[in-house]
């Protein structure tokens, strides 16, 4: 595989990322939907591992949980030697792995409980559907930093294990033991007797289920990211609300963008993912001819909003949609629709194209109103989205 290659005439490879040894992972651009995605290709192997990989992808695609990586698509292509190989397309997660974060030091006990509680919840959802992870380590957990705090995502569920284990996939008990090891890795020795006890139970002979571990670690019923908003574990130079930029269209792609740790828009939407926001420099207001002189003084004209103000507002819409989906206040198809509208406007702004910002924001207002009438999203969520959009016109 090499940069610029197009898979199925749709996914253009942009940059190869860390692969963990058994898969090539690429940041790619979905030319059909105009959004960043991740493309994962297993290392060359025989027909058996390829078949197990496809079976794992099918199982992973059926999962739906806020802390599980979303699978979009899968297909086959030919490698440089002409062999037919499978690949999977997932959401693009802009952030860093938990393993990278832990190299800078352990988490506080409350932070570790919050992160590991999300991991346990993801395993619970997978196990309920009959799917095991098979290769859970801090390298398989992504911390995506955004306006709403830190979004925890477990990647390669049902996929990585079949490539690394001859029998393919592992067991639920093995997943729980691996979760115990992750909990232990997150906190300094002696920092929390409670977390140490949970980790010991996970690795002991009478281990709890993932659901029981989640119940022990999750203490509130607030929004998914509420306990993580003050995590403060972002990479050096990270500031609250600043996301790494999304990959540009392939013709202008640049290296050096935030690397993939396996996001994007809706962390939990079964069929979409989030693109990160590029805060572009303010653009000068368009020149407008002066109005004809009349006896009455002309009303003052409100200058058009700057691109930075618009992209900031669009970025604040994403966690609202994500939280609404997790709470059941928005249908997945509606979330996808809004995501596409937001992403397309962001792409136009970051490419410095001439954009009728006022018209596009009005269209987004209309779409929200229509979806509200169709009961595709709750009135409260619609009002919250409209309040953010109103700041663009203020």
C-alpha positions as a LaTeX table, in Angstrom:
\begin{tabular}{lrrr}
\hline
Residue & $x$ (\AA) & $y$ (\AA) & $z$ (\AA) \\
\hline
Unk1 & 0.00 & 0.00 & 0.00 \\
Unk2 & 1.19 & 3.53 & $-0.70$ \\
Unk3 & $-0.15$ & 7.09 & $-0.32$ \\
Unk4 & $-2.55$ & 8.12 & $-3.06$ \\
Unk5 & $-3.86$ & 4.59 & $-3.68$ \\
Unk6 & $-7.67$ & 4.48 & $-4.05$ \\
Unk7 & $-9.53$ & 1.47 & $-2.72$ \\
Unk8 & $-12.83$ & 0.55 & $-4.40$ \\
Unk9 & $-12.64$ & 3.90 & $-6.22$ \\
Unk10 & $-13.63$ & 5.61 & $-2.98$ \\
Unk11 & $-11.07$ & 5.53 & $-0.16$ \\
Unk12 & $-7.84$ & 7.40 & $-0.95$ \\
Unk13 & $-4.91$ & 6.53 & 1.32 \\
Unk14 & $-3.25$ & 9.65 & 2.75 \\
Unk15 & $-0.76$ & 8.64 & 5.44 \\
Unk16 & 0.35 & 5.39 & 7.03 \\
Unk17 & 0.03 & 5.35 & 10.81 \\
Unk18 & 1.24 & 3.06 & 13.58 \\
Unk19 & $-0.02$ & $-0.45$ & 12.95 \\
Unk20 & 0.76 & $-2.49$ & 16.04 \\
Unk21 & 2.55 & $-5.11$ & 13.93 \\
Unk22 & $-0.33$ & $-7.13$ & 12.51 \\
Unk23 & $-2.18$ & $-4.50$ & 10.45 \\
Unk24 & $-1.32$ & $-1.56$ & 8.26 \\
Unk25 & $-3.37$ & 1.40 & 9.49 \\
Unk26 & $-3.90$ & 4.35 & 7.16 \\
Unk27 & $-5.45$ & 7.75 & 7.51 \\
Unk28 & $-7.59$ & 7.96 & 4.40 \\
Unk29 & $-10.17$ & 10.19 & 2.74 \\
Unk30 & $-13.66$ & 8.96 & 1.86 \\
Unk31 & $-14.21$ & 10.69 & $-1.48$ \\
Unk32 & $-17.88$ & 9.75 & $-1.61$ \\
Unk33 & $-18.87$ & 11.32 & 1.72 \\
Unk34 & $-16.00$ & 13.80 & 2.00 \\
Unk35 & $-14.72$ & 12.79 & 5.41 \\
Unk36 & $-11.59$ & 11.31 & 7.02 \\
Unk37 & $-11.61$ & 7.60 & 7.79 \\
Unk38 & $-9.16$ & 4.93 & 8.92 \\
Unk39 & $-8.34$ & 2.00 & 6.65 \\
Unk40 & $-6.86$ & $-1.14$ & 8.23 \\
Unk41 & $-5.26$ & $-3.90$ & 6.20 \\
Unk42 & $-4.08$ & $-7.11$ & 7.89 \\
Unk43 & $-0.49$ & $-8.17$ & 7.28 \\
Unk44 & $-0.03$ & $-10.78$ & 4.53 \\
Unk45 & $-1.31$ & $-14.13$ & 5.73 \\
Unk46 & $-2.94$ & $-17.27$ & 4.48 \\
Unk47 & $-6.57$ & $-17.87$ & 3.61 \\
Unk48 & $-7.46$ & $-18.91$ & 7.18 \\
Unk49 & $-6.49$ & $-15.64$ & 8.93 \\
Unk50 & $-8.05$ & $-13.65$ & 6.08 \\
Unk51 & $-11.32$ & $-15.52$ & 6.51 \\
Unk52 & $-11.26$ & $-15.06$ & 10.30 \\
Unk53 & $-10.50$ & $-11.36$ & 9.80 \\
Unk54 & $-13.58$ & $-10.93$ & 7.60 \\
Unk55 & $-15.70$ & $-12.79$ & 10.14 \\
Unk56 & $-14.35$ & $-10.54$ & 12.91 \\
Unk57 & $-15.16$ & $-7.43$ & 10.87 \\
Unk58 & $-18.73$ & $-8.64$ & 10.36 \\
Unk59 & $-19.16$ & $-9.15$ & 14.10 \\
Unk60 & $-17.58$ & $-5.79$ & 14.94 \\
Unk61 & $-19.80$ & $-3.96$ & 12.44 \\
Unk62 & $-22.89$ & $-5.15$ & 14.32 \\
Unk63 & $-21.76$ & $-3.59$ & 17.62 \\
Unk64 & $-23.02$ & $-0.23$ & 18.85 \\
Unk65 & $-21.65$ & 1.50 & 21.94 \\
Unk66 & $-20.30$ & 4.98 & 22.65 \\
Unk67 & $-16.90$ & 3.59 & 23.64 \\
Unk68 & $-16.53$ & 1.16 & 20.72 \\
Unk69 & $-14.88$ & 2.12 & 17.46 \\
Unk70 & $-17.41$ & 2.36 & 14.62 \\
Unk71 & $-16.96$ & 0.12 & 11.58 \\
Unk72 & $-18.13$ & 1.71 & 8.32 \\
Unk73 & $-17.22$ & $-0.66$ & 5.53 \\
Unk74 & $-15.08$ & $-3.61$ & 4.45 \\
Unk75 & $-13.98$ & $-5.04$ & 1.14 \\
Unk76 & $-11.03$ & $-6.64$ & $-0.59$ \\
Unk77 & $-8.18$ & $-5.31$ & $-2.71$ \\
Unk78 & $-4.91$ & $-6.62$ & $-4.17$ \\
Unk79 & $-1.56$ & $-5.91$ & $-2.59$ \\
Unk80 & 1.67 & $-5.14$ & $-4.42$ \\
Unk81 & 2.22 & $-8.84$ & $-5.15$ \\
Unk82 & $-1.26$ & $-9.24$ & $-6.61$ \\
Unk83 & $-2.66$ & $-11.21$ & $-3.68$ \\
Unk84 & $-6.24$ & $-10.53$ & $-2.65$ \\
Unk85 & $-6.35$ & $-9.00$ & 0.84 \\
Unk86 & $-9.21$ & $-7.79$ & 2.99 \\
Unk87 & $-9.47$ & $-4.35$ & 4.57 \\
Unk88 & $-11.81$ & $-2.61$ & 6.98 \\
Unk89 & $-12.83$ & 1.06 & 7.07 \\
Unk90 & $-13.50$ & 2.60 & 10.48 \\
Unk91 & $-14.03$ & 6.01 & 11.99 \\
Unk92 & $-10.99$ & 8.28 & 12.21 \\
Unk93 & $-10.03$ & 9.03 & 15.82 \\
Unk94 & $-7.87$ & 12.10 & 16.33 \\
Unk95 & $-6.02$ & 11.69 & 19.59 \\
Unk96 & $-3.55$ & 9.33 & 21.24 \\
Unk97 & $-3.57$ & 5.83 & 22.67 \\
Unk98 & $-3.85$ & 5.24 & 26.37 \\
Unk99 & $-0.40$ & 3.63 & 26.15 \\
Unk100 & 1.10 & 6.88 & 24.84 \\
Unk101 & $-0.66$ & 8.85 & 27.58 \\
Unk102 & 0.63 & 6.54 & 30.31 \\
Unk103 & 4.22 & 7.07 & 29.19 \\
Unk104 & 3.86 & 10.57 & 30.64 \\
Unk105 & 2.79 & 9.15 & 33.98 \\
Unk106 & $-0.15$ & 7.39 & 35.67 \\
Unk107 & $-3.67$ & 8.77 & 35.87 \\
Unk108 & $-5.30$ & 10.04 & 39.04 \\
Unk109 & $-7.58$ & 7.47 & 40.64 \\
Unk110 & $-10.77$ & 9.26 & 39.56 \\
Unk111 & $-9.48$ & 9.59 & 36.01 \\
Unk112 & $-8.47$ & 5.93 & 35.86 \\
Unk113 & $-11.88$ & 4.87 & 37.14 \\
Unk114 & $-13.61$ & 7.00 & 34.53 \\
Unk115 & $-11.49$ & 5.73 & 31.62 \\
Unk116 & $-11.58$ & 2.08 & 32.67 \\
Unk117 & $-15.31$ & 2.31 & 33.39 \\
Unk118 & $-15.84$ & 3.27 & 29.76 \\
Unk119 & $-13.63$ & 0.39 & 28.63 \\
Unk120 & $-15.58$ & $-2.04$ & 30.81 \\
Unk121 & $-18.85$ & $-0.72$ & 29.38 \\
Unk122 & $-17.56$ & $-1.30$ & 25.85 \\
Unk123 & $-16.59$ & $-4.88$ & 26.71 \\
Unk124 & $-19.98$ & $-5.43$ & 28.31 \\
Unk125 & $-21.73$ & $-4.40$ & 25.08 \\
Unk126 & $-19.46$ & $-6.61$ & 22.99 \\
Unk127 & $-19.85$ & $-9.63$ & 25.27 \\
Unk128 & $-23.62$ & $-9.22$ & 25.31 \\
Unk129 & $-23.52$ & $-9.51$ & 21.51 \\
Unk130 & $-21.29$ & $-12.59$ & 21.71 \\
Unk131 & $-18.14$ & $-10.76$ & 20.57 \\
Unk132 & $-14.81$ & $-10.77$ & 22.41 \\
Unk133 & $-12.02$ & $-8.29$ & 21.94 \\
Unk134 & $-9.17$ & $-10.76$ & 22.09 \\
Unk135 & $-6.32$ & $-8.26$ & 22.31 \\
Unk136 & $-7.18$ & $-5.56$ & 24.88 \\
Unk137 & $-4.16$ & $-3.48$ & 25.88 \\
Unk138 & $-3.59$ & 0.27 & 26.47 \\
Unk139 & $-2.55$ & 0.40 & 22.79 \\
Unk140 & $-6.12$ & $-0.59$ & 21.83 \\
Unk141 & $-7.70$ & 2.31 & 23.74 \\
Unk142 & $-7.85$ & 5.78 & 22.17 \\
Unk143 & $-8.26$ & 9.07 & 24.02 \\
Unk144 & $-9.82$ & 11.57 & 21.61 \\
Unk145 & $-9.68$ & 15.13 & 22.94 \\
Unk146 & $-12.53$ & 17.52 & 22.17 \\
Unk147 & $-14.79$ & 20.29 & 23.43 \\
Unk148 & $-16.78$ & 17.94 & 25.66 \\
Unk149 & $-13.70$ & 16.47 & 27.32 \\
Unk150 & $-12.06$ & 13.14 & 26.56 \\
Unk151 & $-13.81$ & 10.50 & 24.50 \\
Unk152 & $-12.62$ & 6.97 & 25.30 \\
Unk153 & $-12.77$ & 4.47 & 22.42 \\
Unk154 & $-11.82$ & 0.80 & 22.35 \\
Unk155 & $-10.52$ & $-0.17$ & 18.90 \\
Unk156 & $-10.04$ & $-3.45$ & 17.01 \\
Unk157 & $-12.75$ & $-5.26$ & 18.98 \\
Unk158 & $-13.29$ & $-8.69$ & 17.43 \\
Unk159 & $-10.67$ & $-7.91$ & 14.76 \\
Unk160 & $-7.21$ & $-7.73$ & 16.32 \\
Unk161 & $-7.66$ & $-10.87$ & 18.36 \\
Unk162 & $-8.35$ & $-13.10$ & 15.38 \\
Unk163 & $-5.07$ & $-11.97$ & 13.83 \\
Unk164 & $-2.97$ & $-12.44$ & 16.95 \\
Unk165 & $-4.48$ & $-15.64$ & 18.35 \\
Unk166 & $-4.38$ & $-18.87$ & 16.30 \\
Unk167 & $-7.76$ & $-19.95$ & 17.66 \\
Unk168 & $-9.12$ & $-16.53$ & 16.83 \\
Unk169 & $-10.57$ & $-14.09$ & 19.28 \\
Unk170 & $-10.03$ & $-15.33$ & 22.86 \\
Unk171 & $-12.67$ & $-15.53$ & 25.59 \\
Unk172 & $-14.69$ & $-13.17$ & 27.75 \\
Unk173 & $-12.63$ & $-14.22$ & 30.77 \\
Unk174 & $-9.45$ & $-13.32$ & 28.89 \\
Unk175 & $-10.91$ & $-9.89$ & 28.09 \\
Unk176 & $-11.67$ & $-9.29$ & 31.79 \\
Unk177 & $-8.14$ & $-10.34$ & 32.79 \\
Unk178 & $-6.78$ & $-7.94$ & 30.20 \\
Unk179 & $-9.04$ & $-5.21$ & 31.61 \\
Unk180 & $-7.55$ & $-5.83$ & 35.05 \\
Unk181 & $-4.08$ & $-5.34$ & 33.60 \\
Unk182 & $-5.20$ & $-2.06$ & 31.99 \\
Unk183 & $-6.60$ & $-0.82$ & 35.32 \\
Unk184 & $-3.31$ & $-1.65$ & 37.03 \\
Unk185 & $-1.36$ & 0.17 & 34.31 \\
Unk186 & $-3.43$ & 3.34 & 34.74 \\
Unk187 & $-2.66$ & 4.06 & 38.41 \\
Unk188 & 0.52 & 4.28 & 40.39 \\
Unk189 & 1.12 & 1.45 & 42.89 \\
Unk190 & $-0.63$ & 2.20 & 46.16 \\
Unk191 & $-2.51$ & 5.19 & 44.75 \\
Unk192 & $-5.94$ & 3.58 & 45.09 \\
Unk193 & $-6.77$ & 0.54 & 47.18 \\
Unk194 & $-10.21$ & 0.37 & 45.56 \\
Unk195 & $-8.89$ & 0.22 & 41.98 \\
Unk196 & $-6.15$ & $-2.19$ & 42.99 \\
Unk197 & $-8.82$ & $-4.47$ & 44.47 \\
Unk198 & $-10.88$ & $-4.31$ & 41.26 \\
Unk199 & $-7.81$ & $-5.10$ & 39.16 \\
Unk200 & $-6.94$ & $-8.03$ & 41.44 \\
Unk201 & $-10.45$ & $-9.43$ & 41.12 \\
Unk202 & $-10.25$ & $-9.21$ & 37.32 \\
Unk203 & $-7.04$ & $-11.22$ & 37.24 \\
Unk204 & $-8.03$ & $-13.67$ & 39.99 \\
Unk205 & $-9.70$ & $-17.09$ & 39.73 \\
Unk206 & $-13.18$ & $-15.76$ & 40.57 \\
Unk207 & $-13.20$ & $-12.86$ & 38.14 \\
Unk208 & $-16.30$ & $-10.68$ & 37.68 \\
Unk209 & $-17.96$ & $-10.07$ & 34.33 \\
Unk210 & $-17.28$ & $-6.93$ & 32.32 \\
Unk211 & $-20.73$ & $-5.69$ & 33.33 \\
Unk212 & $-19.88$ & $-6.10$ & 37.02 \\
Unk213 & $-16.59$ & $-4.24$ & 36.57 \\
Unk214 & $-18.42$ & $-1.43$ & 34.80 \\
Unk215 & $-20.89$ & $-1.19$ & 37.70 \\
Unk216 & $-17.99$ & $-0.94$ & 40.15 \\
Unk217 & $-16.24$ & 1.82 & 38.23 \\
Unk218 & $-19.07$ & 3.98 & 36.85 \\
Unk219 & $-20.51$ & 6.14 & 39.61 \\
Unk220 & $-22.91$ & 8.52 & 37.87 \\
Unk221 & $-25.60$ & 8.64 & 35.20 \\
Unk222 & $-24.49$ & 11.90 & 33.56 \\
Unk223 & $-23.43$ & 12.43 & 29.96 \\
Unk224 & $-20.80$ & 9.92 & 28.79 \\
Unk225 & $-17.94$ & 12.42 & 28.95 \\
Unk226 & $-19.01$ & 14.25 & 32.11 \\
Unk227 & $-16.50$ & 12.53 & 34.38 \\
Unk228 & $-13.74$ & 13.09 & 31.84 \\
Unk229 & $-14.09$ & 16.80 & 31.15 \\
Unk230 & $-11.30$ & 17.64 & 33.59 \\
Unk231 & $-9.09$ & 14.68 & 32.75 \\
Unk232 & $-6.26$ & 16.97 & 31.74 \\
Unk233 & $-4.39$ & 14.19 & 30.00 \\
Unk234 & $-4.09$ & 15.72 & 26.56 \\
Unk235 & $-0.83$ & 15.56 & 24.67 \\
Unk236 & 1.75 & 18.32 & 25.21 \\
Unk237 & 0.50 & 21.61 & 23.81 \\
Unk238 & $-3.14$ & 20.49 & 23.86 \\
Unk239 & $-5.65$ & 23.08 & 25.02 \\
Unk240 & $-9.28$ & 22.50 & 25.89 \\
Unk241 & $-11.49$ & 22.62 & 22.85 \\
Unk242 & $-8.64$ & 22.39 & 20.33 \\
Unk243 & $-8.83$ & 19.34 & 18.12 \\
Unk244 & $-6.19$ & 18.16 & 15.68 \\
Unk245 & $-7.07$ & 19.17 & 12.11 \\
Unk246 & $-8.81$ & 16.74 & 9.75 \\
Unk247 & $-6.98$ & 15.48 & 6.68 \\
Unk248 & $-7.55$ & 17.77 & 3.67 \\
Unk249 & $-8.69$ & 16.36 & 0.31 \\
Unk250 & $-5.87$ & 14.21 & $-1.12$ \\
Unk251 & $-4.71$ & 16.85 & $-3.65$ \\
Unk252 & $-3.65$ & 19.13 & $-0.81$ \\
Unk253 & $-2.93$ & 16.56 & 1.88 \\
Unk254 & $-0.08$ & 17.37 & 4.25 \\
Unk255 & 1.77 & 15.15 & 6.67 \\
Unk256 & 2.04 & 16.12 & 10.30 \\
Unk257 & $-1.64$ & 16.00 & 11.11 \\
Unk258 & $-2.70$ & 14.43 & 14.37 \\
Unk259 & $-1.94$ & 10.73 & 14.16 \\
Unk260 & $-4.59$ & 8.09 & 14.37 \\
Unk261 & $-4.64$ & 5.91 & 17.39 \\
Unk262 & $-6.72$ & 3.38 & 15.66 \\
Unk263 & $-12.81$ & 10.53 & 15.35 \\
Unk264 & $-14.47$ & 12.32 & 14.80 \\
Unk265 & $-18.00$ & 13.31 & 14.78 \\
Unk266 & $-20.33$ & 11.06 & 16.61 \\
Unk267 & $-18.46$ & 8.77 & 18.87 \\
Unk268 & $-21.27$ & 6.31 & 19.15 \\
Unk269 & $-23.09$ & 6.52 & 15.82 \\
Unk270 & $-23.18$ & 3.08 & 14.28 \\
Unk271 & $-22.44$ & 4.19 & 10.73 \\
Unk272 & $-20.46$ & 7.44 & 10.94 \\
Unk273 & $-17.50$ & 9.07 & 12.55 \\
Unk274 & $-16.38$ & 12.40 & 13.32 \\
Unk275 & $-13.97$ & 14.67 & 11.52 \\
Unk276 & $-11.94$ & 17.07 & 13.74 \\
Unk277 & $-12.24$ & 20.88 & 13.45 \\
Unk278 & $-9.59$ & 23.11 & 11.89 \\
Unk279 & $-9.64$ & 26.57 & 13.42 \\
Unk280 & $-8.83$ & 28.70 & 10.42 \\
Unk281 & $-7.78$ & 32.32 & 10.47 \\
Unk282 & $-10.51$ & 34.98 & 10.30 \\
Unk283 & $-11.45$ & 36.01 & 6.82 \\
Unk284 & $-12.07$ & 39.59 & 5.82 \\
Unk285 & $-15.72$ & 40.56 & 5.29 \\
Unk286 & $-16.78$ & 40.58 & 1.66 \\
Unk287 & $-16.86$ & 44.02 & 0.06 \\
Unk288 & $-20.42$ & 45.31 & $-0.36$ \\
Unk289 & $-21.35$ & 48.44 & $-2.37$ \\
Unk290 & $-22.47$ & 51.33 & $-0.20$ \\
Unk291 & $-26.26$ & 51.81 & $-0.15$ \\
Unk292 & $-27.74$ & 54.74 & $-2.06$ \\
Unk293 & $-28.13$ & 57.94 & $-0.04$ \\
Unk294 & $-31.65$ & 58.58 & 1.22 \\
Unk295 & $-33.18$ & 61.01 & 3.62 \\
Unk296 & $-33.19$ & 58.34 & 6.32 \\
Unk297 & $-29.92$ & 57.06 & 7.72 \\
Unk298 & $-29.23$ & 53.49 & 6.59 \\
Unk299 & $-29.46$ & 50.81 & 9.23 \\
Unk300 & $-26.07$ & 49.55 & 10.39 \\
Unk301 & $-25.05$ & 46.30 & 8.67 \\
Unk302 & $-23.87$ & 43.38 & 10.77 \\
Unk303 & $-20.57$ & 42.11 & 9.33 \\
Unk304 & $-20.56$ & 38.52 & 8.16 \\
Unk305 & $-19.22$ & 36.05 & 10.72 \\
Unk306 & $-15.55$ & 35.12 & 10.49 \\
Unk307 & $-14.52$ & 31.62 & 9.47 \\
Unk308 & $-12.98$ & 31.00 & 12.89 \\
Unk309 & $-16.26$ & 31.84 & 14.63 \\
Unk310 & $-18.16$ & 29.50 & 12.32 \\
Unk311 & $-15.74$ & 26.58 & 12.71 \\
Unk312 & $-15.78$ & 27.06 & 16.47 \\
Unk313 & $-19.58$ & 26.85 & 16.47 \\
Unk314 & $-19.55$ & 23.80 & 14.21 \\
Unk315 & $-17.07$ & 22.12 & 16.54 \\
Unk316 & $-19.37$ & 22.75 & 19.51 \\
Unk317 & $-22.22$ & 21.05 & 17.68 \\
Unk318 & $-20.39$ & 17.72 & 17.61 \\
Unk319 & $-20.41$ & 16.84 & 21.34 \\
Unk320 & $-24.07$ & 17.89 & 21.52 \\
Unk321 & $-24.99$ & 15.42 & 18.79 \\
Unk322 & $-22.79$ & 12.74 & 20.38 \\
Unk323 & $-24.37$ & 13.23 & 23.80 \\
Unk324 & $-27.84$ & 13.30 & 22.28 \\
Unk325 & $-27.27$ & 10.02 & 20.47 \\
Unk326 & $-25.93$ & 8.35 & 23.61 \\
Unk327 & $-29.04$ & 9.55 & 25.47 \\
Unk328 & $-31.41$ & 8.39 & 22.75 \\
Unk329 & $-32.42$ & 11.94 & 21.80 \\
Unk330 & $-31.40$ & 11.66 & 18.16 \\
Unk331 & $-31.72$ & 8.88 & 15.59 \\
Unk332 & $-28.54$ & 7.60 & 13.99 \\
Unk333 & $-29.66$ & 8.58 & 10.47 \\
Unk334 & $-30.36$ & 12.13 & 11.65 \\
Unk335 & $-26.96$ & 12.30 & 13.32 \\
Unk336 & $-25.32$ & 11.14 & 10.08 \\
Unk337 & $-27.23$ & 13.75 & 8.10 \\
Unk338 & $-26.19$ & 16.57 & 10.45 \\
Unk339 & $-22.62$ & 15.29 & 10.49 \\
Unk340 & $-22.40$ & 15.41 & 6.71 \\
Unk341 & $-23.75$ & 18.98 & 6.59 \\
Unk342 & $-21.33$ & 20.12 & 9.31 \\
Unk343 & $-18.36$ & 18.35 & 7.71 \\
Unk344 & $-19.06$ & 19.74 & 4.24 \\
Unk345 & $-19.25$ & 23.30 & 5.56 \\
Unk346 & $-16.06$ & 22.81 & 7.57 \\
Unk347 & $-14.25$ & 21.48 & 4.51 \\
Unk348 & $-15.36$ & 24.45 & 2.41 \\
Unk349 & $-14.16$ & 26.88 & 5.08 \\
Unk350 & $-10.80$ & 25.18 & 5.67 \\
Unk351 & $-10.18$ & 25.06 & 1.90 \\
Unk352 & $-10.80$ & 28.83 & 1.87 \\
Unk353 & $-13.56$ & 28.52 & $-0.72$ \\
Unk354 & $-16.13$ & 31.27 & $-1.21$ \\
Unk355 & $-18.97$ & 30.23 & 1.06 \\
Unk356 & $-22.39$ & 31.76 & 1.65 \\
Unk357 & $-22.06$ & 31.21 & 5.39 \\
Unk358 & $-25.38$ & 32.82 & 6.23 \\
Unk359 & $-27.22$ & 30.68 & 3.70 \\
Unk360 & $-25.52$ & 27.48 & 4.83 \\
Unk361 & $-26.26$ & 28.18 & 8.50 \\
Unk362 & $-29.90$ & 28.92 & 7.59 \\
Unk363 & $-30.07$ & 25.58 & 5.78 \\
Unk364 & $-28.73$ & 23.85 & 8.89 \\
Unk365 & $-31.36$ & 25.63 & 11.01 \\
Unk366 & $-34.05$ & 24.42 & 8.58 \\
Unk367 & $-32.73$ & 20.86 & 8.66 \\
Unk368 & $-32.81$ & 20.83 & 12.46 \\
Unk369 & $-36.39$ & 22.17 & 12.42 \\
Unk370 & $-37.46$ & 19.55 & 9.87 \\
Unk371 & $-35.89$ & 16.69 & 11.78 \\
Unk372 & $-37.52$ & 17.97 & 14.96 \\
Unk373 & $-40.94$ & 17.90 & 13.29 \\
Unk374 & $-40.20$ & 14.37 & 12.09 \\
Unk375 & $-39.32$ & 13.44 & 15.67 \\
Unk376 & $-35.83$ & 12.50 & 14.57 \\
Unk377 & $-34.40$ & 14.50 & 17.47 \\
Unk378 & $-35.83$ & 15.83 & 20.70 \\
Unk379 & $-37.05$ & 19.43 & 21.09 \\
Unk380 & $-34.48$ & 20.03 & 23.82 \\
Unk381 & $-31.60$ & 18.86 & 21.64 \\
Unk382 & $-32.87$ & 20.93 & 18.70 \\
Unk383 & $-32.98$ & 24.03 & 20.92 \\
Unk384 & $-29.43$ & 23.38 & 22.13 \\
Unk385 & $-28.13$ & 23.05 & 18.57 \\
Unk386 & $-29.94$ & 26.22 & 17.49 \\
Unk387 & $-28.49$ & 28.18 & 20.41 \\
Unk388 & $-24.98$ & 27.31 & 19.25 \\
Unk389 & $-25.83$ & 28.28 & 15.66 \\
Unk390 & $-27.25$ & 31.58 & 16.92 \\
Unk391 & $-23.79$ & 32.57 & 18.13 \\
Unk392 & $-22.64$ & 32.64 & 14.51 \\
Unk393 & $-25.14$ & 35.37 & 13.68 \\
Unk394 & $-24.64$ & 37.31 & 16.90 \\
\hline
\end{tabular}
